[in-house]
Coordinates of C-alpha atoms in Angstrom, one line a residue:
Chain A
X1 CA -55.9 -66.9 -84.7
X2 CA -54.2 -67.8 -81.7
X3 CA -56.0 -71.5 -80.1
X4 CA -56.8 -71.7 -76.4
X5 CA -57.9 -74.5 -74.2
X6 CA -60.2 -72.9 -71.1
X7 CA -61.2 -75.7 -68.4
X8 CA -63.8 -74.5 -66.1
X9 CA -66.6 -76.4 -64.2
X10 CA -69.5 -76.3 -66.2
X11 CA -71.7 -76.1 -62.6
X12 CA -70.2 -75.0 -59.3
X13 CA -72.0 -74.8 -55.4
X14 CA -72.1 -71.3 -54.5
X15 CA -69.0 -70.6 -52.1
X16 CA -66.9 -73.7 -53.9
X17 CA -63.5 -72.6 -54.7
X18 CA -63.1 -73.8 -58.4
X19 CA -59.6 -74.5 -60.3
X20 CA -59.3 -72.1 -63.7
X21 CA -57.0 -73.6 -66.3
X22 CA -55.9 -71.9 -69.3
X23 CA -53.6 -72.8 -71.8
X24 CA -53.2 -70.6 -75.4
X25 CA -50.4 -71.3 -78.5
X26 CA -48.0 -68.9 -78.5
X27 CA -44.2 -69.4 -79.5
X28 CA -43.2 -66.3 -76.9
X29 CA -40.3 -65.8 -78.9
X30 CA -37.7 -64.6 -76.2
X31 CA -35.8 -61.9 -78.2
X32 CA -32.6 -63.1 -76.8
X33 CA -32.4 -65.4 -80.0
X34 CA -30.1 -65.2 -83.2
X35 CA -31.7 -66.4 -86.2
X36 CA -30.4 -67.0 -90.1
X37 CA -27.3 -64.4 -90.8
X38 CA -26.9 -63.4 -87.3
X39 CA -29.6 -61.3 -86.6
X40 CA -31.6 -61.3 -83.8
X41 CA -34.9 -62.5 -83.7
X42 CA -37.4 -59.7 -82.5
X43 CA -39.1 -60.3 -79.3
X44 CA -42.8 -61.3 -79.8
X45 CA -44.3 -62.5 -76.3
X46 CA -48.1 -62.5 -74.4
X47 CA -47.4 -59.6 -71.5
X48 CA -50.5 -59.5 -69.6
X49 CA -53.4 -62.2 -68.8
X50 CA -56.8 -61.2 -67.3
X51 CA -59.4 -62.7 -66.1
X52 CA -63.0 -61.1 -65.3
X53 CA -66.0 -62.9 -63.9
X54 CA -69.2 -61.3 -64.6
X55 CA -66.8 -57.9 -65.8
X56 CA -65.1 -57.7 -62.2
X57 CA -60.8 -58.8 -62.2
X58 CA -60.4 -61.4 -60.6
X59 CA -56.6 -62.6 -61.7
X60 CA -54.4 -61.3 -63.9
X61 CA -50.7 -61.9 -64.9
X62 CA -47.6 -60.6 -66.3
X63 CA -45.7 -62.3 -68.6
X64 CA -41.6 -62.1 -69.5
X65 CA -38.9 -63.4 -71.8
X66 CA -38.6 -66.4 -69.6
X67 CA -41.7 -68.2 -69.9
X68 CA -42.1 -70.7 -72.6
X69 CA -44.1 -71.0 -75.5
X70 CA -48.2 -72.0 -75.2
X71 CA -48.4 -70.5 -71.2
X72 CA -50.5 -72.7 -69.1
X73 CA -52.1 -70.4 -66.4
X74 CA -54.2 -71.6 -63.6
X75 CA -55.6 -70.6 -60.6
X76 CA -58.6 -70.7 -58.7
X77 CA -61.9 -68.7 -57.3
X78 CA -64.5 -68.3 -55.3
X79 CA -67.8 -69.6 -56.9
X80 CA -69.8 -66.5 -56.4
X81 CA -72.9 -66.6 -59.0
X82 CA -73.7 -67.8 -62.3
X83 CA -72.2 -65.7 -65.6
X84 CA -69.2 -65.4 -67.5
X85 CA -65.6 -65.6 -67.2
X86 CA -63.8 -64.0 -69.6
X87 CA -60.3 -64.3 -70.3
X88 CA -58.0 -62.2 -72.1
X89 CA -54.7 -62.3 -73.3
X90 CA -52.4 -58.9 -74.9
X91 CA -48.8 -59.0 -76.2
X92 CA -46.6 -57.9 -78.7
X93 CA -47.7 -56.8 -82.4
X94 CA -50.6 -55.8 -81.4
X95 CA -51.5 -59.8 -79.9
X96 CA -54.6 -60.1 -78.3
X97 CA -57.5 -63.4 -77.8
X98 CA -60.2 -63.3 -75.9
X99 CA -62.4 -66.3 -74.5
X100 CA -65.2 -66.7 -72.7
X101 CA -66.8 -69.3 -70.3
X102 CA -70.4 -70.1 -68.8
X103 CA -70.8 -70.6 -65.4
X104 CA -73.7 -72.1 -63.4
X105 CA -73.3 -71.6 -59.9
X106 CA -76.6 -73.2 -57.4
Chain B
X1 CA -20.1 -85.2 -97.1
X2 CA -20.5 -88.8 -97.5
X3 CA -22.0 -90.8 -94.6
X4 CA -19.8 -93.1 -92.7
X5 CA -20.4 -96.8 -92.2
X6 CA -24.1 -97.2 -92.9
X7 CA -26.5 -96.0 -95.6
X8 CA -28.5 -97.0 -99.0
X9 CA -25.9 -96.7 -102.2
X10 CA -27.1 -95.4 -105.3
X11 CA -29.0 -98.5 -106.0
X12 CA -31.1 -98.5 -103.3
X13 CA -29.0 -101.4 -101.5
X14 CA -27.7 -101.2 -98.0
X15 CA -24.1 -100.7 -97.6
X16 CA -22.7 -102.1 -94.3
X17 CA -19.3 -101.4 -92.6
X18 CA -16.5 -104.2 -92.9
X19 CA -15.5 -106.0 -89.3
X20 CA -13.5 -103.7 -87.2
X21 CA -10.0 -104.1 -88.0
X22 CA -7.9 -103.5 -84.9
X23 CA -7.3 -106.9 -84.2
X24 CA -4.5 -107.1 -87.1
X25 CA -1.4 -106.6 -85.4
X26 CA 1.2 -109.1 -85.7
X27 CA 2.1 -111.5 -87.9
X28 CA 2.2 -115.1 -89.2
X29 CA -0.1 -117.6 -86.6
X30 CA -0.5 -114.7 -84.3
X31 CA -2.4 -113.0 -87.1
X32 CA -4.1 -115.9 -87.9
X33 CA -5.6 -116.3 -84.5
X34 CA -6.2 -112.5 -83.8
X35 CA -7.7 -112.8 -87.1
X36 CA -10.4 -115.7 -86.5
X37 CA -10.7 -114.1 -82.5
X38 CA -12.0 -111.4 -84.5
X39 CA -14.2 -112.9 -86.4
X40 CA -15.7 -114.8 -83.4
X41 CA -16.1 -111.1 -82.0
X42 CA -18.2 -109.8 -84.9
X43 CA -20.3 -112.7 -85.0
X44 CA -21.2 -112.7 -81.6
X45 CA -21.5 -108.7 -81.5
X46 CA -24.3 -109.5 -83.9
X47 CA -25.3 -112.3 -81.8
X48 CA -25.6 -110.3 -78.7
X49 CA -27.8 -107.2 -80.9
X50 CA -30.6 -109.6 -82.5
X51 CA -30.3 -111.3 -79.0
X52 CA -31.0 -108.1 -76.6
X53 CA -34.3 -106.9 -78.3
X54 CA -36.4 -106.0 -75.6
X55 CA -39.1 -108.9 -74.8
X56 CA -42.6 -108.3 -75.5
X57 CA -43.7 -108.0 -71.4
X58 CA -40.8 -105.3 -70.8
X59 CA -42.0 -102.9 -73.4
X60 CA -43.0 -99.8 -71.7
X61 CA -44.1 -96.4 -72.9
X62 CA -42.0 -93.5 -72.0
X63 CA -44.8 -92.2 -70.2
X64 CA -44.1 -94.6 -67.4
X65 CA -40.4 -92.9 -66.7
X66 CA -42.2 -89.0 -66.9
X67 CA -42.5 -87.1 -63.6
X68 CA -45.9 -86.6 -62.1
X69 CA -46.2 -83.1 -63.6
X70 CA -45.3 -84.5 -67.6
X71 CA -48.0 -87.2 -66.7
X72 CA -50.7 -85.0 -65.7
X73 CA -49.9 -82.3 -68.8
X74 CA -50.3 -85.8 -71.3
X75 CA -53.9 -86.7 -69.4
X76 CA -55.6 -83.7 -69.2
X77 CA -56.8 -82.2 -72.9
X78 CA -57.1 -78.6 -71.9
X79 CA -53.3 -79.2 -70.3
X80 CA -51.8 -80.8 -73.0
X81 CA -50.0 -78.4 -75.5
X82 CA -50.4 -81.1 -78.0
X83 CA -54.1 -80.1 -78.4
X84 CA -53.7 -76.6 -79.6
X85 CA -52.2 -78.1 -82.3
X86 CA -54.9 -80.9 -82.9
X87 CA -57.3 -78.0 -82.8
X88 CA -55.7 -76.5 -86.0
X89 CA -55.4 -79.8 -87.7
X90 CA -59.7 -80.3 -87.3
X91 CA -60.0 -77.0 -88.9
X92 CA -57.5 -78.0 -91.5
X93 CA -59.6 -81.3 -92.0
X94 CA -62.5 -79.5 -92.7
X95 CA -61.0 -76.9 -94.5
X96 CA -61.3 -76.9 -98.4
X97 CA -58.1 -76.7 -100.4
X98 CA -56.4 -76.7 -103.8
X99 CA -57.8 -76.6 -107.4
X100 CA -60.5 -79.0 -106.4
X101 CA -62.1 -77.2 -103.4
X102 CA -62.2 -80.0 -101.4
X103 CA -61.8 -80.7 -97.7
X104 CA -60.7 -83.7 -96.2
X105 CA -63.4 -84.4 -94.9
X106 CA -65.8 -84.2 -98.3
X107 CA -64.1 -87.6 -99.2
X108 CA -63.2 -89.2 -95.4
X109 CA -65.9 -87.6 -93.5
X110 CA -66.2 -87.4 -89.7
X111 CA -62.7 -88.5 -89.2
X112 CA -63.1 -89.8 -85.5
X113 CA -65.0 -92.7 -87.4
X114 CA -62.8 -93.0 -90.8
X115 CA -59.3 -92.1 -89.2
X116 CA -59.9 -94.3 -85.7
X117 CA -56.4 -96.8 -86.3
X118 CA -55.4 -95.4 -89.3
X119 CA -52.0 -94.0 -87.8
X120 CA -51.7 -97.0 -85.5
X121 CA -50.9 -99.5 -88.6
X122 CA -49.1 -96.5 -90.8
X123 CA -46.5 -97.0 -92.8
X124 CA -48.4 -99.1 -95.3
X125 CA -47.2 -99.9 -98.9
X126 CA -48.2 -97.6 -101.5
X127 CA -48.5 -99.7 -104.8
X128 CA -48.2 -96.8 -106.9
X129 CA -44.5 -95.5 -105.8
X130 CA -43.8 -99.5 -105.5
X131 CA -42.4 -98.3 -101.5
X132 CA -43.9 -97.7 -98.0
X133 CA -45.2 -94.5 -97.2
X134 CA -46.0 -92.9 -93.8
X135 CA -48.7 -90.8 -92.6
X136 CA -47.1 -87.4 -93.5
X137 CA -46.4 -88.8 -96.8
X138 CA -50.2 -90.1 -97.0
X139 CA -51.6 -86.5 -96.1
X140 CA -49.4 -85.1 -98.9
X141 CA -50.3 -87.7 -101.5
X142 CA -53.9 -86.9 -100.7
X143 CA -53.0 -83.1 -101.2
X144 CA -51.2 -83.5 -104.2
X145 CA -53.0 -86.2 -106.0
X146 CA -56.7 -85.4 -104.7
X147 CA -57.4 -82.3 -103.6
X148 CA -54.4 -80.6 -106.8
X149 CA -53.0 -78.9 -103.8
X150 CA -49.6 -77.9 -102.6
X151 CA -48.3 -80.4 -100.6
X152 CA -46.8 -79.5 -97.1
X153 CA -43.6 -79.0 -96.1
X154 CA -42.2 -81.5 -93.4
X155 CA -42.5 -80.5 -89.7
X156 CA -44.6 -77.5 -90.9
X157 CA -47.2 -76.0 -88.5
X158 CA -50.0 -77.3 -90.7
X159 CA -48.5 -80.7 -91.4
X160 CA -48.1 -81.3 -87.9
X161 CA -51.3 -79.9 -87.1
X162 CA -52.9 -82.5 -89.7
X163 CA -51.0 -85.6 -89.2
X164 CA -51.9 -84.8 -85.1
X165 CA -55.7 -84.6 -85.7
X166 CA -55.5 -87.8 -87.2
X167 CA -53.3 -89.9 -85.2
X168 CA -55.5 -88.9 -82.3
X169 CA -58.3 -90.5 -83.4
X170 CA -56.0 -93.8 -82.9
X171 CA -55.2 -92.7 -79.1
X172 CA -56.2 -95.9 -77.1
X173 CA -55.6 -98.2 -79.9
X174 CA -53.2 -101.2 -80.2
X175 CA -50.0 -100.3 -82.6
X176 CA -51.0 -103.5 -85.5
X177 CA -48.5 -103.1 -88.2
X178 CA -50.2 -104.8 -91.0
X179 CA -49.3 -108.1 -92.3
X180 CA -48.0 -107.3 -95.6
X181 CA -45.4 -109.4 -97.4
X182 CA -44.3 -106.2 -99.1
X183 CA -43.6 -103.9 -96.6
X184 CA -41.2 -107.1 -94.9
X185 CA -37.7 -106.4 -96.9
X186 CA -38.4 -102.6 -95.9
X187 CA -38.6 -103.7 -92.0
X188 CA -35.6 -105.2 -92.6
X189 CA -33.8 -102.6 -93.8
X190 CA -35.3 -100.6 -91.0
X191 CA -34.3 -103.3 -88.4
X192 CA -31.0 -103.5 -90.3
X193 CA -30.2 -99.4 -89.6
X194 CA -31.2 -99.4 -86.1
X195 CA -28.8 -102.7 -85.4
X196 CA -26.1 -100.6 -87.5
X197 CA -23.5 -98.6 -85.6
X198 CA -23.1 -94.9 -87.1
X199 CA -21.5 -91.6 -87.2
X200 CA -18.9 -90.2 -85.2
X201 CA -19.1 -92.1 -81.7
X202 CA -20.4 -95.5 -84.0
X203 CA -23.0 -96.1 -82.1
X204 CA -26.4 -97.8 -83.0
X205 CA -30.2 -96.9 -81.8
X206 CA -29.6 -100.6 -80.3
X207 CA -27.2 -99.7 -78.2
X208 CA -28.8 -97.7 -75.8
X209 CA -32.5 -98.4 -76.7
X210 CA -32.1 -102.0 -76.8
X211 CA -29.3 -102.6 -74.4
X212 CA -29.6 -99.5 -72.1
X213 CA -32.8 -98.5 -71.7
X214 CA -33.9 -97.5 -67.9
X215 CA -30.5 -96.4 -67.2
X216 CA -29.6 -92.5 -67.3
X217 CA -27.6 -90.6 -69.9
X218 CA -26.5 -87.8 -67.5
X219 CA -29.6 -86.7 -66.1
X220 CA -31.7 -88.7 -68.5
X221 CA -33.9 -91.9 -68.6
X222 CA -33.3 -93.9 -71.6
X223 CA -36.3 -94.6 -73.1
X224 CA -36.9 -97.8 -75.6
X225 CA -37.9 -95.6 -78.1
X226 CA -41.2 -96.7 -79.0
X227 CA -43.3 -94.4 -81.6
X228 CA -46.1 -94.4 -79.9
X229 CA -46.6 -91.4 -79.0
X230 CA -46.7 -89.1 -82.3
X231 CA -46.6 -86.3 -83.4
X232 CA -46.0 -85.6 -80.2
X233 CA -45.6 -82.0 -77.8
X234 CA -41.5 -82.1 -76.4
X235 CA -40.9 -79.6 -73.8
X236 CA -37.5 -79.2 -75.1
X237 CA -38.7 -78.2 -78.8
X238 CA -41.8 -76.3 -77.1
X239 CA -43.9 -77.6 -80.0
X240 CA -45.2 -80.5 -81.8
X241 CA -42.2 -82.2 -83.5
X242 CA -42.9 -86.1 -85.5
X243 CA -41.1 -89.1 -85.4
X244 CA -38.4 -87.9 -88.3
X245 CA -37.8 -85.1 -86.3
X246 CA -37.2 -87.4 -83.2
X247 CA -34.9 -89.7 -85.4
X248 CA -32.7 -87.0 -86.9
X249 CA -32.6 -85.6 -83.1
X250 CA -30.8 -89.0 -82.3
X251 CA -28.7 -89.1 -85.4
X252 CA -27.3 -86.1 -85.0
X253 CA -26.8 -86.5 -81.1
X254 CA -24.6 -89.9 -82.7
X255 CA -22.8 -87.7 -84.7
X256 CA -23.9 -88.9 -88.1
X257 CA -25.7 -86.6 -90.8
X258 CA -29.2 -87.2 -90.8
X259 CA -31.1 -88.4 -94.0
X260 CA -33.3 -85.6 -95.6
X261 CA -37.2 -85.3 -94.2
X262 CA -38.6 -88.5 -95.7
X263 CA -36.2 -90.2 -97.1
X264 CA -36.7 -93.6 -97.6
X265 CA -34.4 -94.7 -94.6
X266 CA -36.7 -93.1 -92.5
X267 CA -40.0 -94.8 -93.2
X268 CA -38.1 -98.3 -92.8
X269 CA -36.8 -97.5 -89.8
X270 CA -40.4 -96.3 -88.3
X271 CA -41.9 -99.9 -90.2
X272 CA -39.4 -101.0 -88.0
X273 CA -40.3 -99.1 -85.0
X274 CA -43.7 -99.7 -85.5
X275 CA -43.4 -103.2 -85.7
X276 CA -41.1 -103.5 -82.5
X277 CA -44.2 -101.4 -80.6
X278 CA -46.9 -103.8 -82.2
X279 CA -49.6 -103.7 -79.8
X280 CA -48.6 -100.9 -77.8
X281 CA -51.1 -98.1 -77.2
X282 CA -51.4 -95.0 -78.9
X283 CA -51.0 -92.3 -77.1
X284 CA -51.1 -89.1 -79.7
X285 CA -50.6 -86.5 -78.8
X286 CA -48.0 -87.3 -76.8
X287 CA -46.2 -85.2 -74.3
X288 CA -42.4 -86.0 -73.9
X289 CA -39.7 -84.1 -71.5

């Protein structure tokens, strides 16, 4: 099971803009490497990111090749009402993790 | 291949280099001179080493030379990459394992209270194998011995993953070597390979973390090379890597042929390290450029 690290305000003012910080283990193995005997290692990355907040997109991200292993996404958001943030993240054989977050926002 | 210049011979005693010899031209009184020129050369080359170790008010951590960015990946948990792999090692801790069925933690507990400064005065002496024995080694004793367990491989996901989880519950903590008459000819053998000049471009770990730190190898700060930091998160390796893993890095930047994941060389030279940090702060898990 693939670790992640989620760091969201555990309370928020409503209209606050709030920073999102996500990090997950991953090697995103580029597929541009040759392993033992000369053959290539088979690409194996995260392509998409998505974040919902109380089941609406609010973010989401491509990933390629070039970004290194255990991504570190952030961003922020409007703090609109209390709920969930859910985070998402899909890749290569058949890769997926999900996380979720509580909200309060007053 | 045999090593050049440096190394323990098959009886476990350390072999060092004879004087350089390019002062031996010419003959008779000439030679003579050259010869005791020479001499004065070496002895004050060994002078100058002992001499140049860095006082105890200059230490300073690598983190002080990092960029703003490094810094603030190291402070923040849910930024630093070294915590995914902390997370594993507390399942691993509580995991049971081997014929026994036992976790870690049926014998040690909670280990934020039984592990706090455990990694800070690591290596100790391990009167059984009559030799000093690091944390990795300690985990895989406790494996083998207690829990009838495989033991891990060096730099594996898990072992890292372990050895992290427990040296974080040092982070904050003074490095205190313990005062062991034992583990001192061992220091010395470690201090002895660090002063020692080695492979290809015969250089020593003094030379430039002694002698050159703070100045820049190309783009680079050299650091001091404290171990304060491990296992630590290098954004070059893009994972977790340990101290061993550091060392051979070095040895192999020196051109020489790095000793086998722990060999003996290697826990004297990080009693040595160790000892040369004494009362520097933890900092596990680290994050290093």
């Amino acid at each position: 099971m693939a670790r992640a690290l989620i760091n969201v305000p555990a309370k928020a003012k409503r209209g606050e803009i709030i920073a999102i910080k996500t990090l997950i283990s991953h090697h995103m193995e580029s597929g541009f490497r040759v392993g033992p005997m000369g053959v290539m290692i088979p690409r194996d990355i995260i392509e998409t990111f998505v974040c919902t907040y109380n089941g609406e997109e609010i973010f989401r991200a491509s990933l390629y090749q070039a970004i290194a292993a255990n991504p570190f996404i952030t961003f922020n958001t409007v703090a609109i009402a209390s709920g969930t943030l859910e985070f998402k993240w899909t890749g290569d054989n058949g890769f997926s993790a999900t996380e979720s977050v509580n909200i309060i926002v007053e | 291949m045999k090593r050049a210049g440096r190394g323990l011979n098959e009886h476990g005693t350390l072999v060092t280099p004879p004087p350089h010899p390019s002062l031996a031209s010419g003959g008779g009184s000439r030679l003579r001179l050259a010869a005791s020129f020479g001499c004065l050369a070496y002895v004050m080359t060994c002078f100058a080493i002992s001499a140049a170790e860095i006082p105890q008010n200059e230490r300073r951590s690598s983190y002080a030379d990092m960029a703003r960015d490094s810094k603030a990946m190291q402070d923040d948990d849910t930024a630093n990459p070294g915590m995914l792999s902390v997370l594993d090692g507390e399942a691993l801790w509580k995991a049971k394992a081997g014929a026994v069925g036992k976790a870690c933690a049926d014998c040690h507990g909670d280990a934020r209270a039984s592990m706090k400064g455990v990694s800070a005065r690591y290596p100790v002496f391990e009167p059984k194998l009559s030799r000093p024995i690091n944390i990795e080694q300690r985990i895989n004793l406790c494996r083998t011995e207690q829990q009838k367990a495989s033991p891990f491989a060096f730099e594996s996901k898990d072992m890292l993953a372990l050895s992290a989880y427990v040296s974080l519950q040092s982070r904050g903590q003074p490095i205190a070597p313990p005062d062991d008459q034992r583990l001192a000819p061992f220091r010395e053998t470690g201090r002895t390979l660090f002063n020692q000049r080695q492979g290809q471009l015969n250089l020593s770990c003094a030379q430039c973390h002694d002698d050159n730190w703070g100045k820049r190898l190309a783009a680079n700060i050299i650091p001091q090379g404290h171990p304060n930091g491990y296992p630590l998160y290098r954004l070059e390796w893009q994972s977790v890597g340990s101290l061993q893993r550091r060392l051979r890095n070095c040895m192999i930047g020196m051109r020489a042929e790095a000793y086998e994941y722990g060999a003996p060389e290697y826990v004297a030279m990080e009693l040595y390290l160790m000892w040369r940090a004494r009362g520097m702060t933890v900092e596990t898990p680290a994050v290093r450029p």
